[in-house]
Structure formats: C-alpha cells, structure tokens
XYZ file of C-alpha atoms in Angstrom:
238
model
C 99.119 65.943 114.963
C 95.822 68.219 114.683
C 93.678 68.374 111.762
C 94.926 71.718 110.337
C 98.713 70.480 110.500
C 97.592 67.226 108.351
C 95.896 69.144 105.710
C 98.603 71.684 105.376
C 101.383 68.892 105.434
C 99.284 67.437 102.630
C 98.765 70.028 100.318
C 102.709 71.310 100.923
C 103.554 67.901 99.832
C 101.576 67.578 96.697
C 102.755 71.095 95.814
C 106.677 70.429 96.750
C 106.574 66.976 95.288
C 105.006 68.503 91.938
C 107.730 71.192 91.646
C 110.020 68.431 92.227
C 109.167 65.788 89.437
C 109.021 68.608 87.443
C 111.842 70.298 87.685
C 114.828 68.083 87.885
C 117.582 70.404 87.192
C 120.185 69.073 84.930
C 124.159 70.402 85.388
C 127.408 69.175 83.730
C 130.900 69.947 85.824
C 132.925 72.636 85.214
C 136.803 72.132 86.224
C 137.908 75.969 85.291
C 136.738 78.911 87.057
C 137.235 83.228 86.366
C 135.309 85.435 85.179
C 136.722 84.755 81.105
C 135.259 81.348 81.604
C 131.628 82.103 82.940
C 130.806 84.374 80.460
C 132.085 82.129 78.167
C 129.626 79.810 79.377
C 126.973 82.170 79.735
C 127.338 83.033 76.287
C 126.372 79.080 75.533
C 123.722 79.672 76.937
C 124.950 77.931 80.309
C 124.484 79.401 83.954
C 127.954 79.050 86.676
C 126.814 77.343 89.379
C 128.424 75.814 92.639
C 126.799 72.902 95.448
C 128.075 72.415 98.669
C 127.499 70.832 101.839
C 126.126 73.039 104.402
C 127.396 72.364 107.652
C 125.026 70.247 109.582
C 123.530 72.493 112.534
C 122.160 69.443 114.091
C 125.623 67.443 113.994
C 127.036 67.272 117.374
C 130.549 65.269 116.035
C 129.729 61.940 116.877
C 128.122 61.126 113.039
C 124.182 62.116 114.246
C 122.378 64.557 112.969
C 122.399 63.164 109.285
C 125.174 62.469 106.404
C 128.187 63.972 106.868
C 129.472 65.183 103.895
C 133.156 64.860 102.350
C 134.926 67.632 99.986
C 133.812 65.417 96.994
C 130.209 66.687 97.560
C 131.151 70.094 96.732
C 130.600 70.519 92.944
C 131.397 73.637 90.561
C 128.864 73.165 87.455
C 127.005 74.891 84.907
C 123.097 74.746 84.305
C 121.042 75.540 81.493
C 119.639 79.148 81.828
C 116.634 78.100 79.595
C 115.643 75.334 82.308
C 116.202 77.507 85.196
C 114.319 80.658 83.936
C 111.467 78.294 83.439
C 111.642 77.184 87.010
C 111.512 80.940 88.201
C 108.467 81.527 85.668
C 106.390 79.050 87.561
C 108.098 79.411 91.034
C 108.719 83.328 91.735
C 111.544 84.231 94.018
C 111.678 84.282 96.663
C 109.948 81.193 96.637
C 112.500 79.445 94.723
C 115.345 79.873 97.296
C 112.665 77.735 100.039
C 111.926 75.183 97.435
C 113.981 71.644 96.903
C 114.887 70.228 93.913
C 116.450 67.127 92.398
C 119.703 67.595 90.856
C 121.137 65.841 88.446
C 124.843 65.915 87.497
C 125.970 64.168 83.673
C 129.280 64.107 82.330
C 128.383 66.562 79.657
C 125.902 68.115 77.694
C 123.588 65.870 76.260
C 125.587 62.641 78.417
C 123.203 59.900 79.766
C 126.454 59.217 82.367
C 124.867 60.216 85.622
C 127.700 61.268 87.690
C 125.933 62.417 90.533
C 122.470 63.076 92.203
C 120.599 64.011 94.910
C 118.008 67.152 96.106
C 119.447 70.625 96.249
C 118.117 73.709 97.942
C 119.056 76.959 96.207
C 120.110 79.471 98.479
C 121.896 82.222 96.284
C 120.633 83.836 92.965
C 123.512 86.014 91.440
C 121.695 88.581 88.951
C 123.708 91.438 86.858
C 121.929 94.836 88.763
C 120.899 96.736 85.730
C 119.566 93.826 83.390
C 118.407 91.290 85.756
C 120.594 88.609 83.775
C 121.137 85.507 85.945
C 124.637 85.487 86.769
C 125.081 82.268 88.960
C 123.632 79.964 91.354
C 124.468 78.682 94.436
C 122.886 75.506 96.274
C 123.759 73.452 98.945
C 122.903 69.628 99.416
C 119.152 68.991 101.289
C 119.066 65.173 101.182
C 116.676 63.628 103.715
C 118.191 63.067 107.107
C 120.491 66.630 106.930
C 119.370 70.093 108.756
C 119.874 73.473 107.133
C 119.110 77.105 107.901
C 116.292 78.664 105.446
C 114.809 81.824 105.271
C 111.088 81.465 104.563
C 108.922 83.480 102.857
C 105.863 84.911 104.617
C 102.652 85.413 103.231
C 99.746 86.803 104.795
C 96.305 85.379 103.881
C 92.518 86.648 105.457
C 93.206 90.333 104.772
C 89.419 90.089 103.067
C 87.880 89.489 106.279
C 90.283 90.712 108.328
C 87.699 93.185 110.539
C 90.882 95.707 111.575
C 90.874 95.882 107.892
C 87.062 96.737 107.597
C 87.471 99.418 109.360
C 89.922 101.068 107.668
C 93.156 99.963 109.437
C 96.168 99.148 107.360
C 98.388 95.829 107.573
C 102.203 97.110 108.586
C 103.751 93.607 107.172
C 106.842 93.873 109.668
C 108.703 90.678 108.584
C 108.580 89.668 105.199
C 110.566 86.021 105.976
C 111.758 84.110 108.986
C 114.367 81.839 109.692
C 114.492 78.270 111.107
C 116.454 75.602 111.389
C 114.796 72.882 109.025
C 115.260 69.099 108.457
C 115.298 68.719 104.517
C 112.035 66.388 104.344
C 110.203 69.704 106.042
C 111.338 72.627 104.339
C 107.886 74.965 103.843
C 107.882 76.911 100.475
C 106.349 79.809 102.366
C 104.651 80.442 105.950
C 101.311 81.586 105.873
C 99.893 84.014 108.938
C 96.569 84.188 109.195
C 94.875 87.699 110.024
C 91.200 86.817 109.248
C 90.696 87.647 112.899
C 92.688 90.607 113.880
C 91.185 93.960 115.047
C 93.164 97.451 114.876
C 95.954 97.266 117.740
C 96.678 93.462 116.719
C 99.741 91.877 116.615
C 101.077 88.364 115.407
C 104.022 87.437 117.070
C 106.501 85.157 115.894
C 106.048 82.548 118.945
C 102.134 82.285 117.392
C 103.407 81.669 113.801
C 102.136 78.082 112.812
C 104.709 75.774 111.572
C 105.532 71.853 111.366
C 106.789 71.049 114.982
C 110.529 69.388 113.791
C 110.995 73.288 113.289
C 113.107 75.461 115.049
C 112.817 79.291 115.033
C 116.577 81.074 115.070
C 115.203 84.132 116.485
C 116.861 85.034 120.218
C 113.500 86.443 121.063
C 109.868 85.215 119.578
C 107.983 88.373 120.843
C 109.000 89.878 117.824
C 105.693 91.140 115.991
C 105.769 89.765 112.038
C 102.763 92.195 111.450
C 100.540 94.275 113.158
C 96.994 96.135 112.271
C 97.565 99.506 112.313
C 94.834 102.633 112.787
C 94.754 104.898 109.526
C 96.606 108.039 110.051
C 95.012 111.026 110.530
C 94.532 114.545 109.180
C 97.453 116.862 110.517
C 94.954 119.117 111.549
C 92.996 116.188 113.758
C-alpha cells in the first residue's frame, strides 16, 4: 500500500469513526404505515423511516460475499427529527448519504430494550419540495463483510495552484459523484481529485481517480472525463 493511500485511509478513518461514535442514531418500530400515520408521527416530532437489506452484489449464491440477510432485517421505524437534523448540521448532504452509522433499534421511546443493532448507510432523504421538511429516510444494512452500491461525492481540491487556473481557465466540474461497488468497512465519505497540476486542455478521467483498491468503479467505460480545465471564452467579436 503506498504512502499516500495510508495517510488517506487514516485520516478517513478517524473522520468516519468520529461521525460514528457520535452519531448513533436511535429508532423505535413502527407496525402501521399511510400517510395518516406519518404525519402523525411527524407531528411528535418523529421522522418515518425504513432499513433493508440491499442485495449483496458480491453474493454469487453459494453464502460468500458476506451475511445474507433474512426478511426479519427489514425494519419500518421512526427516528427523532431533532437527532437527525443535527447529524445533517455537522455532515451536509450529500455527504450524509456516503457516510455509515450505527443504528440502534429500542422497543420504544425512551426503552433501554435494545431490539436490534448494527451500522446503516442512508441512501434516501425524502424532503417536502417547498419547505425542505424531512419527510422520511431510507437506509439499508452496511455491516462489515456485505458490498453495496454508493454514489460518492466528488470534491475537487488544488484549484489555488492549479496553473490552468492561473491563467484564467475555468474548472468545467463534469461529474459531481461516482459510483462503485463498496465493501462496508471502505465506504469513502467523498473522493477527492486533485487538479493542483492541470494546465488549460486537461482532463481527469475517471480510470485516474484515486481510490482504496477493494473498490470497484460501475462505470461501462472509465474514459469518462470527471472535470476538465477549460480556456475562458472569448469576446464574440474575437
């Protein structure tokens, strides 16, 4: 493993393991489901939510791959919206939707009965169009040893040295995420590209995108530029 994959690895693991002890998101089950019932929970205060078992992309029906999991995995539950609008305060979507976090299921509100646990990926955030009220949530099960599909985040860092940049090019930010197939343990928050060292006419491609090596792009072709340096435009009459 090279140098700059062991200090990224290690400061995306203090960061992820951080978010983690700190925000263990607490649920209680919910049995009835329609619309009359999650505002009536939303009203309490209370955010619909649902966890399920993504199917395992690395399974190949012989019980590799990771933990297989049965229907009783799949869990309809409410959340407290306090708790999970101060998890999007201190991790911004769409951050929050490549992040993992501990779940905790108790038999009711305020219950020390643990009913069920284990980490949780978030993958849908429901919000009402014109107020930006969360509506619901919707996670799937990331224990360590199962593979799921994630959308990362891409963020661009260098742009203050970037010499294309310097000399008046603009960044054309092509691809604002990309998609691999993950194990659990390695899910990246975001993926940085570097572009401290691209001139105007520049490309990064997705093949050249750093990333931990268990990885696996789902892209049929990795020649697809994620950004590119582009020359200013110039006067209509030039």
């Amino acid at each position: 493993m090279s140098t700059w994959w062991r200090t990224a690895v290690a400061g995306l693991r203090k960061t992820t393991e951080a978010a983690r002890s700190y925000h263990t998101i607490q649920a209680i089950p919910r049995e009835i489901t329609g619309n009359r019932v999650s505002v009536k929970d939303r009203a309490q205060g209370r955010i619909p939510a649902v966890v399920f078992a993504q199917p395992n992309p690395s399974a190949d029906g012989d019980g590799g791959g990771g933990p297989v999991r049965s229907v009783s995995r799949k869990h309809l539950l409410t959340t407290e919206r306090k708790q999970i609008q101060s998890i999007l305060k201190s991790i911004e979507l769409p951050y929050f939707c490549s992040t993992t976090f501990p779940l905790q299921i108790r038999a009711g509100s305020g219950s020390s009965a643990l009913l069920e646990s284990g980490n949780v990926l978030p993958i849908k955030v429901h919000r009402d169009t014109e107020t930006g009220k969360l509506l619901n949530l919707v996670f799937v099960w990331a224990d360590e040893g199962t593979t799921l599909k994630v959308d990362v985040p891409v963020v661009f860092k260098g742009e203050d040295v970037c010499p294309g940049l310097k000399k008046g090019g603009m960044l054309n930010k092509i691809r604002a995420s990309l998609k691999y197939k993950c194990p659990s343990e390695h899910i990246p928050q975001k993926i940085e590209v570097d572009i401290s060292n691209l001139d105007i006419g520049d490309r990064v491609f997705m093949r050249d995108v750093k990333v931990h090596p268990s990885l696996e792009l789902l892209s049929k072709n990795d020649l697809v530029p994620v950004c590119k340096i582009v020359a200013a435009k110039l006067d209509s009459t030039e």
